[in-house]
């Protein structure tokens, strides 16, 4: 029984082992054979931003801010300076009397005098000027980064044009295959009729010429697709070929709220005006500091000696510049004017964006209606083509008339493809316009 059981089971296991091995090899080698890679539009957005040369400015802007803040903070460090002077004066202090004290004589001052000294100044209170400088450096960095974001955001529209252009051509290539199949079907039927003496050779030739035209159209479409992919590849810094699969994106959820990066730029710029207003107040406050001075010269600090002397002096220093009071009102008026100009720029931007938004909404509604009509037209054209195919097979319709019906259906399908892509591109352009693309 054991041998009989083995004889029955061994061929069974060997057969299934072979099948499993073939399936395993198919799974291993299928992706390699296809050699295809897929690419989404969001991936294109991300790669275009990452590889655009302007993105290199981001680190430079950050470093500029760091150096500016560091330089401003150094305002609290002691400042050391070295000064010197040599002078000759027309007159000096003299004494018109003498003091009758033994061993004491009044000094005679020289008209040439010399002084060299080092001075150390330490800020104690500057009214908030240094703090304001640091805040301004940080605010300027944010504005520059946001301005860079505005320029990078403009890439999305260019990616849209290239991505959807390539996607449209790809769909047209698929339709080209269907058209070629319909024409080839007509050729097969015309040849059968010719063999039975029910058709002329010219009918087969006319259909053959049509299929050559279809192949020519495919060559042009393939070249156009290659051009789109090459340009898109430059933007994302990745070579794309005919094996690259562009994934058709889903229809986005359309929003009405405008959230473009330009709006944040306006808000950040407005904050710099507030910082400038605070700087005006800081400049009106008194400044306190400590100073120390040491040097060598003639005369020194001793007024009764005309000899070279070492000396030092130190203490507190107060400075209060009230000259800015004269221009304070005008400077604040200028800040108010700048704020109003910025509000006008923001209002103008929102107005123009709203106009574009309404135009794109109208385009979206138009393409929706066209797609709906295309579906109905295709159904009718397909019915007519099927009837024409049957008539050609029965020899009651000429090849020329059959080609016309095939072309009519093809044109209807081409219109549908075009309108579908135009609808999708219009929706994504709308998202770009209102700033609803998140990356």
Short mmCIF file of C-alpha atoms in Angstrom, two decimals:
data_model
loop_
_atom_site.label_atom_id
_atom_site.label_comp_id
_atom_site.label_asym_id
_atom_site.label_seq_id
_atom_site.Cartn_x
_atom_site.Cartn_y
_atom_site.Cartn_z
CA UNK A 1 0.00 0.00 0.00
CA UNK A 2 2.86 2.30 0.76
CA UNK A 3 4.38 1.87 -2.68
CA UNK A 4 1.01 2.37 -4.40
CA UNK A 5 0.43 5.51 -2.37
CA UNK A 6 3.85 6.89 -3.34
CA UNK A 7 3.31 6.07 -6.99
CA UNK A 8 0.07 8.06 -6.96
CA UNK A 9 1.32 11.06 -5.00
CA UNK A 10 4.77 11.57 -6.59
CA UNK A 11 3.57 12.70 -10.05
CA UNK A 12 1.03 14.97 -8.34
CA UNK A 13 3.71 16.72 -6.25
CA UNK A 14 6.09 17.05 -9.16
CA UNK A 15 3.46 18.64 -11.35
CA UNK A 16 2.41 21.21 -8.76
CA UNK A 17 6.03 21.91 -7.86
CA UNK A 18 6.67 22.83 -11.50
CA UNK A 19 3.64 25.09 -11.61
CA UNK A 20 4.62 26.86 -8.38
CA UNK A 21 8.15 27.32 -9.69
CA UNK A 22 6.85 28.92 -12.90
CA UNK A 23 4.57 31.25 -10.92
CA UNK A 24 7.44 32.23 -8.66
CA UNK A 25 9.69 32.99 -11.63
CA UNK A 26 6.90 35.00 -13.26
CA UNK A 27 6.51 37.11 -10.12
CA UNK A 28 10.24 37.67 -9.93
CA UNK A 29 10.81 38.62 -13.53
CA UNK A 30 7.60 40.43 -14.47
CA UNK A 31 8.57 43.81 -12.92
CA UNK A 32 11.99 43.61 -14.55
CA UNK A 33 10.46 42.80 -17.91
CA UNK A 34 8.09 45.71 -17.68
CA UNK A 35 10.72 48.13 -16.47
CA UNK A 36 8.04 50.69 -15.68
CA UNK A 37 7.99 53.31 -12.95
CA UNK A 38 4.94 55.29 -11.92
CA UNK A 39 4.89 59.00 -11.15
CA UNK A 40 2.16 61.06 -9.49
CA UNK A 41 1.59 64.75 -9.87
CA UNK A 42 2.27 65.34 -6.16
CA UNK A 43 5.63 63.62 -6.54
CA UNK A 44 6.36 65.97 -9.44
CA UNK A 45 5.48 68.97 -7.28
CA UNK A 46 7.83 67.79 -4.53
CA UNK A 47 10.72 66.92 -6.84
CA UNK A 48 10.39 70.16 -8.80
CA UNK A 49 10.68 72.17 -5.57
CA UNK A 50 13.57 70.08 -4.32
CA UNK A 51 15.62 70.32 -7.51
CA UNK A 52 14.86 73.88 -8.63
CA UNK A 53 18.13 75.89 -8.39
CA UNK A 54 16.40 78.70 -6.48
CA UNK A 55 15.84 76.38 -3.50
CA UNK A 56 19.54 76.79 -2.67
CA UNK A 57 18.73 80.31 -1.47
CA UNK A 58 16.85 78.91 1.52
CA UNK A 59 20.02 77.98 3.43
CA UNK A 60 21.69 81.24 2.42
CA UNK A 61 18.77 83.24 3.79
CA UNK A 62 18.94 81.33 7.08
CA UNK A 63 22.68 81.89 7.37
CA UNK A 64 22.25 85.60 6.63
CA UNK A 65 19.73 85.86 9.47
CA UNK A 66 22.04 84.04 11.87
CA UNK A 67 24.94 86.37 11.09
CA UNK A 68 22.72 89.45 11.38
CA UNK A 69 21.32 88.36 14.75
CA UNK A 70 24.82 87.49 15.95
CA UNK A 71 26.14 90.89 14.88
CA UNK A 72 23.29 92.67 16.62
CA UNK A 73 23.88 90.70 19.83
CA UNK A 74 27.52 91.80 19.80
CA UNK A 75 26.27 95.29 20.54
CA UNK A 76 26.22 94.24 24.22
CA UNK A 77 29.91 93.32 24.14
CA UNK A 78 32.46 95.93 25.29
CA UNK A 79 33.81 98.08 22.46
CA UNK A 80 37.52 98.90 22.57
CA UNK A 81 39.14 101.69 20.60
CA UNK A 82 42.61 103.24 20.39
CA UNK A 83 43.02 106.96 19.69
CA UNK A 84 45.95 109.31 19.49
CA UNK A 85 46.69 112.89 18.62
CA UNK A 86 49.57 115.33 18.45
CA UNK A 87 48.75 119.05 18.45
CA UNK A 88 50.46 122.41 18.41
CA UNK A 89 48.56 125.36 19.78
CA UNK A 90 49.13 129.07 19.61
CA UNK A 91 48.86 129.64 23.30
CA UNK A 92 48.94 127.75 26.57
CA UNK A 93 48.05 128.43 30.13
CA UNK A 94 50.56 130.75 31.88
CA UNK A 95 50.71 132.12 35.40
CA UNK A 96 51.30 135.93 35.70
CA UNK A 97 52.55 135.58 39.24
CA UNK A 98 55.03 133.53 41.22
CA UNK A 99 54.63 131.69 44.48
CA UNK A 100 57.41 132.47 46.94
CA UNK A 101 57.74 128.93 48.22
CA UNK A 102 61.10 127.35 48.34
CA UNK A 103 61.42 124.34 46.06
CA UNK A 104 58.20 125.05 44.18
CA UNK A 105 57.92 126.61 40.75
CA UNK A 106 54.90 127.01 38.49
CA UNK A 107 55.03 124.84 35.33
CA UNK A 108 55.56 126.20 31.87
CA UNK A 109 53.28 124.33 29.45
CA UNK A 110 54.57 123.34 26.04
CA UNK A 111 52.64 124.38 22.97
CA UNK A 112 53.16 120.94 21.45
CA UNK A 113 50.99 118.36 23.19
CA UNK A 114 50.64 114.60 22.71
CA UNK A 115 48.10 112.01 23.72
CA UNK A 116 47.50 108.34 22.98
CA UNK A 117 44.87 106.34 24.82
CA UNK A 118 42.68 103.29 24.72
CA UNK A 119 38.98 103.47 25.56
CA UNK A 120 36.57 100.75 26.59
CA UNK A 121 32.79 101.33 26.25
CA UNK A 122 30.23 98.93 27.65
CA UNK A 123 26.52 99.37 26.86
CA UNK A 124 24.26 98.96 29.88
CA UNK A 125 20.97 100.15 28.42
CA UNK A 126 20.34 101.16 24.80
CA UNK A 127 16.60 101.77 24.93
CA UNK A 128 15.85 98.50 23.11
CA UNK A 129 17.70 99.29 19.84
CA UNK A 130 19.77 96.08 19.83
CA UNK A 131 16.76 93.93 20.64
CA UNK A 132 14.87 95.61 17.79
CA UNK A 133 17.74 94.92 15.38
CA UNK A 134 17.62 91.22 16.24
CA UNK A 135 13.85 91.10 15.73
CA UNK A 136 14.23 92.88 12.40
CA UNK A 137 16.83 90.35 11.24
CA UNK A 138 14.49 87.48 12.13
CA UNK A 139 11.52 89.20 10.48
CA UNK A 140 13.51 89.86 7.29
CA UNK A 141 14.50 86.19 7.16
CA UNK A 142 10.84 85.14 7.37
CA UNK A 143 9.90 87.58 4.59
CA UNK A 144 12.71 86.38 2.32
CA UNK A 145 11.83 82.74 2.96
CA UNK A 146 8.20 83.46 2.18
CA UNK A 147 9.15 85.39 -0.97
CA UNK A 148 11.16 82.35 -2.01
CA UNK A 149 8.09 80.21 -1.33
CA UNK A 150 6.08 82.44 -3.67
CA UNK A 151 8.62 81.89 -6.47
CA UNK A 152 8.71 78.14 -5.85
CA UNK A 153 4.92 77.99 -5.84
CA UNK A 154 4.94 79.24 -9.43
CA UNK A 155 6.53 75.91 -10.36
CA UNK A 156 3.24 74.11 -9.73
CA UNK A 157 1.55 75.72 -12.71
CA UNK A 158 4.43 74.78 -15.00
CA UNK A 159 4.38 71.20 -13.69
CA UNK A 160 0.62 71.09 -14.35
CA UNK A 161 1.10 72.06 -17.99
CA UNK A 162 3.80 69.45 -18.61
CA UNK A 163 2.20 66.64 -16.59
CA UNK A 164 -1.27 66.97 -18.08
CA UNK A 165 0.18 67.58 -21.55
CA UNK A 166 2.01 64.25 -21.37
CA UNK A 167 -1.05 62.58 -19.85
CA UNK A 168 -3.27 63.85 -22.69
CA UNK A 169 -0.90 62.55 -25.37
CA UNK A 170 -0.75 59.20 -23.58
CA UNK A 171 -4.54 58.90 -23.72
CA UNK A 172 -4.49 59.89 -27.38
CA UNK A 173 -2.01 57.10 -28.05
CA UNK A 174 -4.44 54.62 -26.52
CA UNK A 175 -7.18 55.91 -28.77
CA UNK A 176 -4.80 55.63 -31.72
CA UNK A 177 -4.49 51.91 -30.99
CA UNK A 178 -8.30 51.55 -31.02
CA UNK A 179 -8.52 53.44 -34.29
CA UNK A 180 -5.87 51.22 -35.84
CA UNK A 181 -7.77 48.13 -34.69
CA UNK A 182 -10.98 49.42 -36.33
CA UNK A 183 -9.20 50.14 -39.60
CA UNK A 184 -7.47 46.77 -39.53
CA UNK A 185 -10.88 45.15 -38.98
CA UNK A 186 -12.09 46.92 -42.12
CA UNK A 187 -9.05 45.72 -44.07
CA UNK A 188 -9.71 42.12 -43.07
CA UNK A 189 -13.32 42.35 -44.19
CA UNK A 190 -12.43 44.12 -47.45
CA UNK A 191 -9.86 41.43 -48.26
CA UNK A 192 -12.47 38.74 -47.65
CA UNK A 193 -14.87 40.51 -50.01
CA UNK A 194 -12.07 40.94 -52.57
CA UNK A 195 -11.30 37.24 -52.43
CA UNK A 196 -14.96 36.49 -53.15
CA UNK A 197 -15.08 38.99 -55.98
CA UNK A 198 -17.46 41.28 -54.12
CA UNK A 199 -15.10 44.27 -53.67
CA UNK A 200 -12.47 46.18 -55.62
CA UNK A 201 -8.77 46.26 -54.85
CA UNK A 202 -9.05 50.03 -54.37
CA UNK A 203 -11.15 49.45 -51.25
CA UNK A 204 -8.32 47.49 -49.62
CA UNK A 205 -5.79 50.12 -50.75
CA UNK A 206 -7.85 52.95 -49.31
CA UNK A 207 -8.10 51.20 -45.96
CA UNK A 208 -4.37 50.39 -46.04
CA UNK A 209 -3.58 54.06 -46.68
CA UNK A 210 -5.75 54.96 -43.70
CA UNK A 211 -3.85 52.63 -41.39
CA UNK A 212 -0.55 54.18 -42.56
CA UNK A 213 -1.93 57.60 -41.66
CA UNK A 214 -2.86 56.21 -38.25
CA UNK A 215 0.73 55.01 -37.79
CA UNK A 216 2.01 58.43 -38.82
CA UNK A 217 -0.21 60.05 -36.22
CA UNK A 218 1.25 57.66 -33.64
CA UNK A 219 4.79 58.72 -34.56
CA UNK A 220 3.85 62.38 -34.03
CA UNK A 221 2.10 61.65 -30.74
CA UNK A 222 5.05 59.61 -29.49
CA UNK A 223 7.45 62.45 -30.30
CA UNK A 224 5.19 64.95 -28.53
CA UNK A 225 4.96 62.74 -25.45
CA UNK A 226 8.74 62.36 -25.41
CA UNK A 227 9.15 66.15 -25.51
CA UNK A 228 6.74 66.62 -22.60
CA UNK A 229 8.50 63.92 -20.55
CA UNK A 230 11.93 65.38 -21.31
CA UNK A 231 10.88 68.83 -20.09
CA UNK A 232 9.17 67.37 -17.04
CA UNK A 233 12.29 65.32 -16.34
CA UNK A 234 14.37 68.50 -16.33
CA UNK A 235 12.11 70.05 -13.73
CA UNK A 236 12.21 67.06 -11.40
CA UNK A 237 15.88 66.27 -12.18
CA UNK A 238 15.05 62.71 -13.15
CA UNK A 239 15.22 61.21 -16.66
CA UNK A 240 11.83 60.01 -17.93
CA UNK A 241 11.30 57.68 -20.86
CA UNK A 242 8.40 55.98 -22.64
CA UNK A 243 8.18 53.38 -19.86
CA UNK A 244 7.32 56.01 -17.26
CA UNK A 245 3.69 55.71 -16.22
CA UNK A 246 2.02 58.98 -15.30
CA UNK A 247 -0.76 58.21 -12.86
CA UNK A 248 -3.96 60.00 -13.70
CA UNK A 249 -4.77 62.06 -10.58
CA UNK A 250 -8.14 61.94 -8.90
CA UNK A 251 -10.45 64.90 -9.18
CA UNK A 252 -9.63 67.31 -6.32
CA UNK A 253 -12.06 68.68 -3.79
CA UNK A 254 -12.48 72.26 -4.94
CA UNK A 255 -12.37 74.95 -2.27
CA UNK A 256 -13.37 78.60 -2.44
CA UNK A 257 -10.90 79.92 0.14
CA UNK A 258 -7.81 81.69 -1.22
CA UNK A 259 -4.71 80.70 0.72
CA UNK A 260 -1.85 81.64 -1.57
CA UNK A 261 1.66 82.10 -0.09
CA UNK A 262 1.60 85.75 -1.23
CA UNK A 263 -0.94 86.51 1.50
CA UNK A 264 1.49 85.40 4.21
CA UNK A 265 4.16 87.61 2.64
CA UNK A 266 1.89 90.63 3.05
CA UNK A 267 1.27 89.76 6.70
CA UNK A 268 4.98 89.36 7.45
CA UNK A 269 5.78 92.66 5.74
CA UNK A 270 3.15 94.38 7.85
CA UNK A 271 4.90 93.13 11.01
CA UNK A 272 8.14 94.80 9.94
CA UNK A 273 6.34 98.15 9.99
CA UNK A 274 5.41 97.48 13.62
CA UNK A 275 9.06 96.78 14.39
CA UNK A 276 10.08 100.03 12.68
CA UNK A 277 7.56 101.89 14.82
CA UNK A 278 9.10 100.33 17.95
CA UNK A 279 12.55 101.39 16.74
CA UNK A 280 11.37 105.01 16.60
CA UNK A 281 10.41 104.75 20.26
CA UNK A 282 13.70 103.06 21.17
CA UNK A 283 15.70 105.86 19.55
CA UNK A 284 13.97 108.39 21.80
CA UNK A 285 15.08 106.68 25.01
CA UNK A 286 18.31 107.57 26.86
CA UNK A 287 21.33 105.30 26.56
CA UNK A 288 23.47 104.34 29.56
CA UNK A 289 26.90 102.82 29.53
CA UNK A 290 30.18 102.31 31.34
CA UNK A 291 33.50 103.53 30.02
CA UNK A 292 37.17 103.25 30.98
CA UNK A 293 40.04 105.13 29.41
CA UNK A 294 43.77 104.76 29.91
CA UNK A 295 46.61 106.48 28.11
CA UNK A 296 49.90 108.30 28.01
CA UNK A 297 50.48 111.92 27.07
CA UNK A 298 51.59 115.44 27.83
CA UNK A 299 50.00 116.99 29.75
CA UNK A 300 48.33 114.26 31.76
CA UNK A 301 45.57 114.60 34.28
CA UNK A 302 47.79 116.56 36.68
CA UNK A 303 47.34 120.24 35.70
CA UNK A 304 50.52 121.29 37.48
CA UNK A 305 52.81 119.05 35.48
CA UNK A 306 54.11 119.52 31.94
CA UNK A 307 55.70 116.05 31.81
CA UNK A 308 54.56 112.92 29.98
CA UNK A 309 52.31 110.89 32.28
CA UNK A 310 50.34 107.68 32.39
CA UNK A 311 46.71 108.16 33.31
CA UNK A 312 43.32 106.44 33.46
CA UNK A 313 39.73 107.47 33.98
CA UNK A 314 36.47 105.55 34.18
CA UNK A 315 32.81 106.01 35.01
CA UNK A 316 29.23 106.02 33.74
CA UNK A 317 28.06 107.72 30.60
CA UNK A 318 24.61 109.02 29.64
CA UNK A 319 23.61 109.98 26.11
CA UNK A 320 20.17 111.12 25.09
CA UNK A 321 19.66 112.21 21.50
CA UNK A 322 16.42 114.14 21.20
CA UNK A 323 17.02 115.23 17.62
CA UNK A 324 14.74 112.48 16.31
CA UNK A 325 11.78 114.30 17.87
CA UNK A 326 11.85 116.68 14.92
CA UNK A 327 11.16 113.93 12.40
CA UNK A 328 9.18 111.49 14.59
CA UNK A 329 5.76 112.55 13.34
CA UNK A 330 6.77 112.42 9.67
CA UNK A 331 8.41 109.03 10.07
CA UNK A 332 5.25 107.61 11.61
CA UNK A 333 3.20 109.11 8.79
CA UNK A 334 5.50 107.37 6.30
CA UNK A 335 4.97 104.07 8.10
CA UNK A 336 1.19 104.54 7.87
CA UNK A 337 1.51 105.25 4.14
CA UNK A 338 3.58 102.09 3.68
CA UNK A 339 0.94 100.07 5.54
CA UNK A 340 -1.80 101.47 3.31
CA UNK A 341 0.23 100.73 0.18
CA UNK A 342 0.69 97.16 1.37
CA UNK A 343 -3.06 96.82 1.99
CA UNK A 344 -3.71 98.08 -1.55
CA UNK A 345 -1.27 95.52 -2.98
CA UNK A 346 -2.97 92.75 -1.02
CA UNK A 347 -6.43 93.91 -2.13
CA UNK A 348 -5.27 94.06 -5.76
CA UNK A 349 -3.81 90.57 -5.54
CA UNK A 350 -7.02 89.16 -4.07
CA UNK A 351 -9.07 90.92 -6.74
CA UNK A 352 -7.00 89.52 -9.60
CA UNK A 353 -6.98 86.06 -8.05
CA UNK A 354 -10.76 86.17 -7.63
CA UNK A 355 -11.19 87.13 -11.30
CA UNK A 356 -9.01 84.18 -12.36
CA UNK A 357 -10.91 81.96 -9.94
CA UNK A 358 -14.25 82.86 -11.53
CA UNK A 359 -12.89 82.31 -15.04
CA UNK A 360 -11.56 78.89 -14.09
CA UNK A 361 -14.86 77.99 -12.43
CA UNK A 362 -16.62 78.81 -15.70
CA UNK A 363 -14.10 76.65 -17.60
CA UNK A 364 -14.66 73.73 -15.23
CA UNK A 365 -18.44 73.92 -15.71
CA UNK A 366 -17.95 74.14 -19.49
CA UNK A 367 -15.74 71.05 -19.64
CA UNK A 368 -18.15 69.13 -17.42
CA UNK A 369 -20.95 69.81 -19.88
CA UNK A 370 -18.76 68.94 -22.86
CA UNK A 371 -17.78 65.61 -21.32
CA UNK A 372 -21.44 64.82 -20.71
CA UNK A 373 -22.28 65.57 -24.34
CA UNK A 374 -19.24 63.61 -25.55
CA UNK A 375 -20.53 60.46 -23.89
CA UNK A 376 -23.83 60.76 -25.75
CA UNK A 377 -22.11 61.50 -29.06
CA UNK A 378 -19.76 58.51 -28.69
CA UNK A 379 -22.70 56.18 -28.04
CA UNK A 380 -24.36 57.32 -31.26
CA UNK A 381 -21.15 57.27 -33.33
CA UNK A 382 -20.30 53.79 -32.07
CA UNK A 383 -23.73 52.53 -33.10
CA UNK A 384 -23.31 54.01 -36.57
CA UNK A 385 -19.82 52.51 -36.91
CA UNK A 386 -21.06 49.04 -35.97
CA UNK A 387 -23.78 49.30 -38.60
CA UNK A 388 -21.21 50.48 -41.15
CA UNK A 389 -18.94 47.55 -40.26
CA UNK A 390 -21.77 45.12 -40.88
CA UNK A 391 -22.64 46.83 -44.17
CA UNK A 392 -19.00 46.68 -45.28
CA UNK A 393 -18.89 42.99 -44.48
CA UNK A 394 -22.00 42.44 -46.59
CA UNK A 395 -20.57 44.46 -49.45
CA UNK A 396 -23.25 47.17 -49.41
CA UNK A 397 -20.97 49.98 -48.08
CA UNK A 398 -17.83 51.35 -49.67
CA UNK A 399 -14.49 51.40 -47.84
CA UNK A 400 -14.46 55.18 -48.11
CA UNK A 401 -17.79 55.49 -46.29
CA UNK A 402 -16.63 53.01 -43.66
CA UNK A 403 -13.48 55.07 -43.04
CA UNK A 404 -15.63 58.18 -42.60
CA UNK A 405 -17.71 56.50 -39.89
CA UNK A 406 -14.60 55.14 -38.17
CA UNK A 407 -13.02 58.61 -38.21
CA UNK A 408 -16.21 60.16 -36.89
CA UNK A 409 -16.23 57.82 -33.90
CA UNK A 410 -12.50 58.35 -33.41
CA UNK A 411 -12.96 62.13 -33.44
CA UNK A 412 -15.76 61.82 -30.87
CA UNK A 413 -13.52 59.77 -28.61
CA UNK A 414 -10.63 62.18 -29.15
CA UNK A 415 -12.91 65.03 -28.10
CA UNK A 416 -13.85 63.14 -24.95
CA UNK A 417 -10.21 62.50 -24.10
CA UNK A 418 -9.34 66.13 -24.72
CA UNK A 419 -12.23 67.48 -22.66
CA UNK A 420 -11.55 65.06 -19.80
CA UNK A 421 -7.91 66.15 -19.61
CA UNK A 422 -8.89 69.80 -19.96
CA UNK A 423 -11.36 69.37 -17.12
CA UNK A 424 -8.79 67.72 -14.87
CA UNK A 425 -6.13 70.28 -15.72
CA UNK A 426 -8.60 73.13 -15.14
CA UNK A 427 -9.42 71.71 -11.71
CA UNK A 428 -5.75 71.46 -10.74
CA UNK A 429 -5.03 74.90 -12.18
CA UNK A 430 -7.90 76.17 -10.04
CA UNK A 431 -6.32 74.54 -6.98
CA UNK A 432 -3.03 76.20 -7.85
CA UNK A 433 -4.71 79.57 -8.27
CA UNK A 434 -6.35 79.55 -4.85
CA UNK A 435 -3.30 78.04 -3.13
CA UNK A 436 -4.86 74.73 -2.16
CA UNK A 437 -1.86 72.62 -3.19
CA UNK A 438 -0.14 71.38 -0.05
CA UNK A 439 3.36 69.99 -0.24
#
